[in-house]
Coordinates of C-alpha atoms in Angstrom, one line a residue:
M38 CA 3.8 100.1 93.1
S39 CA 4.2 97.1 90.3
P40 CA 2.7 98.7 87.2
A41 CA -0.9 96.8 86.9
P42 CA -0.3 93.9 84.3
L43 CA -1.7 94.6 80.4
V44 CA -3.6 91.7 79.1
V45 CA -3.9 91.2 75.1
L46 CA -6.9 90.0 74.3
V47 CA -7.6 88.7 70.8
A48 CA -11.5 88.2 69.3
A49 CA -12.5 87.8 65.3
E50 CA -16.5 87.4 65.1
P51 CA -19.0 89.4 67.4
S52 CA -19.2 86.2 69.8
G53 CA -15.6 86.4 70.9
D54 CA -16.0 89.6 71.3
V55 CA -19.0 89.0 74.0
L56 CA -17.0 86.5 75.0
G57 CA -14.1 88.5 75.8
G58 CA -16.3 92.0 77.4
R59 CA -17.3 89.0 80.1
L60 CA -13.6 88.6 80.9
M61 CA -12.2 91.9 80.9
A62 CA -15.2 92.5 83.2
A63 CA -13.9 89.2 85.9
L64 CA -10.5 90.0 85.8
S65 CA -11.4 93.7 86.6
R66 CA -12.9 92.9 89.0
R67 CA -10.5 90.8 90.8
L68 CA -8.2 92.6 90.4
G69 CA -9.7 95.9 91.3
G70 CA -9.0 97.3 87.9
R71 CA -5.4 97.4 88.0
V72 CA -5.3 96.1 84.7
R73 CA -4.4 97.1 81.1
F74 CA -6.1 95.8 78.5
A75 CA -5.6 95.4 74.2
G76 CA -5.7 93.7 71.4
I77 CA -9.0 93.9 69.1
G78 CA -12.7 92.8 69.9
G79 CA -15.6 95.4 69.3
E80 CA -18.5 97.3 71.2
R81 CA -18.6 94.5 74.6
M82 CA -14.9 94.2 74.4
A83 CA -14.2 98.6 74.1
A84 CA -17.1 98.7 76.7
A85 CA -14.9 97.0 79.1
G86 CA -11.6 99.1 78.2
M87 CA -10.2 98.4 75.4
E88 CA -9.4 100.2 72.4
S89 CA -9.7 97.7 69.2
R90 CA -6.1 97.5 66.5
V91 CA -9.0 96.7 63.4
P92 CA -12.8 97.0 62.6
L93 CA -14.0 93.8 64.2
S94 CA -16.0 93.8 61.0
E95 CA -12.9 93.1 58.5
L96 CA -12.4 89.5 60.5
S97 CA -15.9 88.5 60.6
L98 CA -15.6 85.4 58.0
F99 CA -16.6 81.9 58.0
G100 CA -15.8 78.5 55.6
V101 CA -12.6 77.8 54.0
F102 CA -13.5 79.6 50.2
E103 CA -15.4 82.4 52.5
V104 CA -12.0 83.2 53.5
L105 CA -9.0 82.7 50.6
P106 CA -10.7 85.6 48.7
Q107 CA -9.4 87.5 52.0
A108 CA -5.9 85.6 52.5
L109 CA -3.5 87.7 51.8
R110 CA -4.9 90.7 53.9
I111 CA -5.2 88.6 57.0
L112 CA -2.4 87.2 57.1
R113 CA -0.6 90.5 56.9
L114 CA -3.1 91.2 59.3
V115 CA -2.0 88.9 62.1
R116 CA 1.6 89.7 61.2
E117 CA 1.5 92.6 62.6
T118 CA -0.8 92.2 64.9
A119 CA 2.3 89.7 66.3
D120 CA 4.7 92.5 65.9
A121 CA 2.5 94.5 68.0
I122 CA 1.8 92.3 70.6
V123 CA 5.7 90.9 70.8
A124 CA 6.2 95.1 71.4
A125 CA 4.0 95.6 74.3
G126 CA 4.9 93.2 76.4
P127 CA 1.6 91.7 77.8
A128 CA 1.6 89.7 80.9
V129 CA -0.4 86.9 79.3
V130 CA -2.3 87.0 75.9
V131 CA -6.0 85.2 74.9
T132 CA -7.2 84.0 71.5
I133 CA -10.9 84.0 71.9
D134 CA -12.8 80.8 69.6
S135 CA -12.1 81.4 65.4
S136 CA -9.0 79.4 65.1
G137 CA -8.2 80.1 61.3
F138 CA -7.1 83.9 62.7
N139 CA -6.3 83.0 66.0
F140 CA -4.2 79.5 65.0
R141 CA -1.7 81.8 62.9
L142 CA -1.3 84.0 65.6
A143 CA -0.2 82.2 68.2
R144 CA 2.2 80.4 65.5
Q145 CA 3.6 83.7 65.0
L146 CA 4.0 85.1 68.5
R147 CA 6.3 81.8 69.4
R148 CA 7.7 82.7 66.8
R149 CA 9.1 86.6 67.2
G150 CA 9.9 85.6 70.9
Y151 CA 6.6 86.0 73.0
R152 CA 7.7 83.6 75.9
G153 CA 5.1 84.2 78.8
P154 CA 1.4 82.5 78.3
L155 CA -0.7 81.8 75.9
V156 CA -4.4 81.1 76.1
H157 CA -6.8 80.1 73.5
Y158 CA -10.4 80.8 75.1
V159 CA -13.3 78.3 73.4
A160 CA -11.8 74.9 73.0
P161 CA -12.2 73.8 68.9
Q162 CA -14.7 70.9 68.3
L163 CA -12.9 68.1 67.5
W164 CA -14.7 65.9 68.9
A165 CA -17.2 66.9 66.5
W166 CA -14.9 67.6 63.2
W167 CA -11.3 65.8 64.2
R168 CA -8.7 68.3 62.7
P169 CA -5.0 67.2 63.4
A170 CA -3.3 70.3 62.6
K171 CA -6.0 72.1 65.0
A172 CA -5.0 69.8 67.7
E173 CA -0.5 70.0 67.2
S174 CA -1.2 74.1 67.1
L175 CA -3.3 73.8 70.8
R176 CA -0.5 71.6 71.9
R177 CA 2.6 73.6 70.5
W178 CA 1.7 77.4 71.0
Y179 CA -1.0 77.5 74.3
D180 CA -0.1 76.3 77.6
R181 CA -4.3 76.5 78.2
V182 CA -7.6 75.9 76.8
L183 CA -10.7 76.8 77.9
A184 CA -13.5 74.7 77.4
L185 CA -17.2 75.5 77.1
F186 CA -19.3 72.0 77.5
P187 CA -18.0 69.3 80.5
F188 CA -16.7 66.7 77.9
E189 CA -13.6 68.7 76.8
P190 CA -10.8 68.7 79.6
D191 CA -11.0 64.4 78.6
F192 CA -11.2 64.8 74.6
F193 CA -8.6 67.1 75.4
A194 CA -6.2 65.4 77.9
G195 CA -6.3 62.1 75.8
H196 CA -4.7 64.1 73.1
G197 CA -2.2 65.8 75.2
I198 CA -3.4 69.1 75.3
Q199 CA -4.3 71.4 79.3
C200 CA -7.9 72.0 79.0
R201 CA -10.0 73.4 81.3
F202 CA -13.5 73.5 82.1
V203 CA -15.5 76.9 82.1
G204 CA -18.4 76.8 81.6
H205 CA -20.3 78.4 78.6
P206 CA -21.1 82.2 78.2
A207 CA -24.7 81.9 77.4
V208 CA -25.6 81.2 81.0
E209 CA -24.9 85.3 81.7
E210 CA -26.4 86.5 79.4
G211 CA -29.8 86.2 81.8
F212 CA -31.2 83.9 79.5
G213 CA -34.2 82.0 80.7
R214 CA -35.3 84.5 82.6
S215 CA -38.8 85.8 82.9
A216 CA -41.2 87.6 80.2
D217 CA -40.4 91.4 79.9
P218 CA -44.0 92.4 80.4
A219 CA -42.9 95.4 78.9
F220 CA -41.0 94.3 75.3
R221 CA -44.0 94.0 73.0
A222 CA -45.4 96.9 73.9
R223 CA -41.2 98.5 73.5
H224 CA -41.9 96.9 69.9
G225 CA -45.3 97.3 68.7
I226 CA -46.2 93.6 69.3
P227 CA -49.4 92.9 69.9
E228 CA -50.4 90.9 73.0
A229 CA -52.4 88.4 71.4
A230 CA -50.1 87.9 68.1
P231 CA -47.5 84.7 67.9
L232 CA -43.9 85.9 68.2
L233 CA -41.4 83.9 66.2
T234 CA -37.3 85.0 66.7
V235 CA -35.6 84.6 63.7
L236 CA -31.9 84.6 64.1
P237 CA -29.5 84.6 60.4
G238 CA -26.6 84.7 62.1
S239 CA -23.9 87.4 63.1
R240 CA -21.7 87.2 60.1
G241 CA -21.8 88.8 56.6
S242 CA -21.8 85.4 54.6
E243 CA -24.4 83.9 57.2
I244 CA -27.1 86.7 56.4
K245 CA -25.5 86.6 52.6
R246 CA -26.8 82.9 52.7
L247 CA -29.6 82.9 54.9
L248 CA -31.2 85.4 55.7
P249 CA -33.6 85.2 52.1
V250 CA -34.2 81.6 52.5
F251 CA -35.3 82.7 55.8
G252 CA -37.6 85.5 54.7
E253 CA -39.4 82.9 52.3
A254 CA -39.7 80.7 54.9
V255 CA -41.1 83.1 57.0
G256 CA -43.7 84.5 53.7
R257 CA -44.8 80.7 54.1
L258 CA -45.7 80.7 57.7
A259 CA -47.7 83.5 57.4
A260 CA -50.0 82.1 55.2
D261 CA -51.4 79.9 58.0
V262 CA -50.4 81.4 61.4
P263 CA -52.7 84.7 61.1
G264 CA -51.3 87.7 63.0
L265 CA -47.2 86.7 62.6
R266 CA -44.9 88.6 64.3
V267 CA -41.0 89.2 63.7
V268 CA -38.2 90.0 65.7
L269 CA -35.0 89.5 64.3
P270 CA -31.5 90.5 67.3
T271 CA -28.8 91.2 65.0
V272 CA -25.3 92.7 65.9
P273 CA -24.2 96.4 65.4
T274 CA -21.2 94.5 62.4
V275 CA -24.8 94.2 60.3
A276 CA -27.2 95.7 61.6
D277 CA -27.9 98.2 59.1
R278 CA -28.2 95.5 56.2
V279 CA -30.1 93.2 57.8
E280 CA -33.1 95.9 58.4
A281 CA -32.5 96.8 54.7
A282 CA -33.4 93.7 54.0
V283 CA -36.6 92.5 56.2
G284 CA -37.9 95.7 55.0
G285 CA -39.9 93.2 52.0
W286 CA -41.2 90.3 53.5
P287 CA -44.5 89.7 54.3
V288 CA -45.1 90.3 57.9
P289 CA -43.9 93.2 60.3
V290 CA -40.4 92.7 61.7
A291 CA -38.7 94.3 64.7
V292 CA -34.9 94.3 64.2
L293 CA -33.6 94.6 67.7
R294 CA -30.2 96.4 68.0
D295 CA -29.4 96.6 71.1
P296 CA -28.1 92.5 72.5
A297 CA -29.8 93.4 75.4
E298 CA -33.0 92.6 74.5
K299 CA -32.4 89.2 73.0
P300 CA -32.9 88.2 76.6
A301 CA -36.7 88.9 76.6
A302 CA -37.5 88.8 72.3
F303 CA -36.6 84.7 73.3
A304 CA -39.1 84.2 76.3
D305 CA -41.4 86.0 74.8
S306 CA -41.9 83.8 71.3
Q307 CA -43.6 80.9 71.1
A308 CA -40.6 79.8 68.7
A309 CA -37.2 80.7 66.8
L310 CA -35.2 79.8 63.5
A311 CA -32.8 79.8 64.2
A312 CA -28.9 79.9 62.3
S313 CA -26.6 76.6 64.2
G314 CA -24.2 78.5 66.9
T315 CA -23.7 79.3 70.2
V316 CA -27.3 80.9 70.1
T317 CA -29.3 77.5 70.0
L318 CA -27.7 77.3 73.0
E319 CA -28.8 80.7 74.0
L320 CA -32.5 79.2 72.9
A321 CA -32.3 76.3 75.4
L322 CA -31.3 78.2 78.2
A323 CA -34.6 80.3 77.7
G324 CA -36.3 77.1 76.8
T325 CA -37.8 78.9 73.7
P326 CA -38.5 76.0 71.0
F327 CA -36.4 76.1 67.9
V328 CA -35.5 74.8 64.0
V329 CA -32.0 75.0 63.8
A330 CA -30.6 75.7 60.0
Y331 CA -27.7 76.6 57.9
R332 CA -25.7 76.4 54.5
L333 CA -22.4 76.9 53.6
N334 CA -20.4 77.6 50.9
A335 CA -20.3 74.1 48.0
L336 CA -17.4 73.7 48.8
T337 CA -16.8 73.3 53.1
A338 CA -19.7 71.5 53.3
W339 CA -18.3 69.1 51.5
L340 CA -14.8 69.6 53.2
V341 CA -16.9 69.5 56.3
R342 CA -19.4 66.1 55.7
R343 CA -15.9 64.4 54.5
K344 CA -14.7 65.7 58.5
A345 CA -17.8 65.7 60.3
T346 CA -17.5 62.4 63.5
V347 CA -20.8 63.4 65.2
R348 CA -24.9 62.8 63.4
F349 CA -25.8 65.9 65.1
A350 CA -24.8 70.0 64.1
T351 CA -26.4 71.4 67.4
I352 CA -25.5 70.9 70.7
V353 CA -28.5 70.2 72.7
N354 CA -29.0 67.8 70.0
L355 CA -25.2 66.3 70.3
L356 CA -25.5 66.5 74.4
M357 CA -28.8 64.3 74.3
D358 CA -27.6 62.3 71.4
R359 CA -31.0 61.8 69.5
A360 CA -33.1 65.0 67.2
V361 CA -34.2 66.8 70.2
V362 CA -34.2 69.7 67.7
P363 CA -34.9 69.3 63.9
E364 CA -31.5 70.2 61.8
R365 CA -32.2 71.7 58.4
L366 CA -29.0 72.5 57.0
Q367 CA -27.3 72.8 53.5
E368 CA -30.0 71.1 50.9
A369 CA -32.4 71.2 53.5
C370 CA -32.2 75.0 55.0
N371 CA -35.1 75.7 52.1
A372 CA -38.0 77.9 52.4
D373 CA -40.7 74.5 52.1
A374 CA -38.9 72.4 54.5
L375 CA -38.3 75.7 57.0
A376 CA -41.9 76.4 57.7
E377 CA -43.1 72.6 57.2
A378 CA -40.2 72.3 60.6
V379 CA -41.4 75.7 62.6
R380 CA -45.2 75.5 62.0
P381 CA -45.9 73.1 64.7
L382 CA -44.0 75.0 67.6
L383 CA -46.0 77.9 66.6
T384 CA -49.4 76.4 66.2
D385 CA -49.1 73.4 68.9
A386 CA -49.1 73.8 72.4
A387 CA -48.1 70.2 73.3
A388 CA -44.9 69.8 70.2
R389 CA -44.0 73.3 72.0
D390 CA -44.2 71.7 75.8
A391 CA -42.2 68.2 73.8
Q392 CA -39.0 70.2 73.3
R393 CA -39.4 72.6 76.1
R394 CA -38.7 69.5 77.9
D395 CA -35.9 67.8 76.2
L396 CA -34.1 71.4 76.4
A397 CA -34.5 71.2 80.1
A398 CA -32.6 67.8 80.7
A399 CA -30.4 68.8 77.8
V400 CA -29.2 72.5 79.3
G401 CA -28.9 69.9 82.7
R402 CA -26.6 67.8 81.5
L403 CA -23.8 71.1 81.1
G404 CA -22.4 70.7 84.6
L405 CA -23.1 73.7 85.9
D406 CA -22.6 75.1 89.5
G407 CA -24.1 78.5 89.3
R408 CA -20.2 79.8 89.0
P409 CA -20.1 82.8 86.1
P410 CA -18.4 80.8 83.9
S411 CA -16.4 84.0 83.0
E412 CA -15.3 84.6 87.0
R413 CA -14.0 81.0 86.5
A414 CA -11.8 82.3 83.0
A415 CA -10.3 84.9 84.9
D416 CA -9.4 83.1 87.8
E417 CA -6.8 80.4 84.5
V418 CA -5.9 83.3 83.7
L419 CA -4.8 84.7 86.0
A420 CA -2.7 81.2 87.8
L421 CA -1.1 81.7 84.5
I422 CA 0.0 85.1 85.5
A423 CA 1.1 84.6 88.9
A424 CA 2.8 80.8 88.0
R425 CA 4.9 82.9 85.2
R426 CA 5.8 84.8 87.8
D427 CA 6.8 83.0 90.4

């Protein structure tokens, strides 16, 4: 009997850990458990059977000028990880999102002699922010790119990159299911209380930059929305920090450490205030009206604005080609502007219904066919393993 194939997966932030965990579970099902895993990940990948080489919290950085102070340490980790992977001789390597870390890793793997299949899961949004160097990295180092959105393969094919659409992982997380009747009781939230979900991001830099202004916005909303309550889903890498920070907020806040609680929170909330990112599609799938906010380091923001090729930052708005969801970015990400945008979603049923209709229309454009994205991603990975063996 041939040995179980070794699959190396590398995720450098919590959203990638979720993707990796689901992909690992799908591969295990397809191979009847005859598969080994190694690499870098977080709790979800650990639960699926992998011991991470380093804690995920050491890699969750975002933005050019946030990463620079850690550059030497990260580059050393890239080299050490590449050496370990080459020595292990895996059947396939899957890097997940986080192109700043993973594209460097891919280059080092090829330079150190790794000739096996190399997959990048989550096509970078080059259609929104064109970066020729990233396109060249995909062309040169990778055998396959797995895309979350149906329009991406055609875009990448135009640049000579092998790309397959597998679908967005948010559809597997239970968003859009009916409300959990016990959710409010579990968290001490009165049945009649207006409920706001607050989502300040999963990286330490996001928490530092967004959580204070989100708290100020909640304070302004509390003055106009009697009985307001807040739920704040978070991730293990920043949960303690979040819980300490919200202790002084002017309304009761339920911090949710269990990711399984997030769909129930969305289903029970009248509205959400969210950092730009994957969570915005989760909210759309749940049909929860929301406002998007984000702040970057000023120099990083300047670079982004120079390179941006689209009008919007939120996938729902991009899919609909109009401002379905209010975006409050950089200078507009302040307490007054956020409160003003969120207030009607908490107090006006007609405003909520109008956004829900648009969210449903946007979700309808995702090209979903009912098959779990993780299973489709597993098909692509296994096909590459099989082709290399042949």
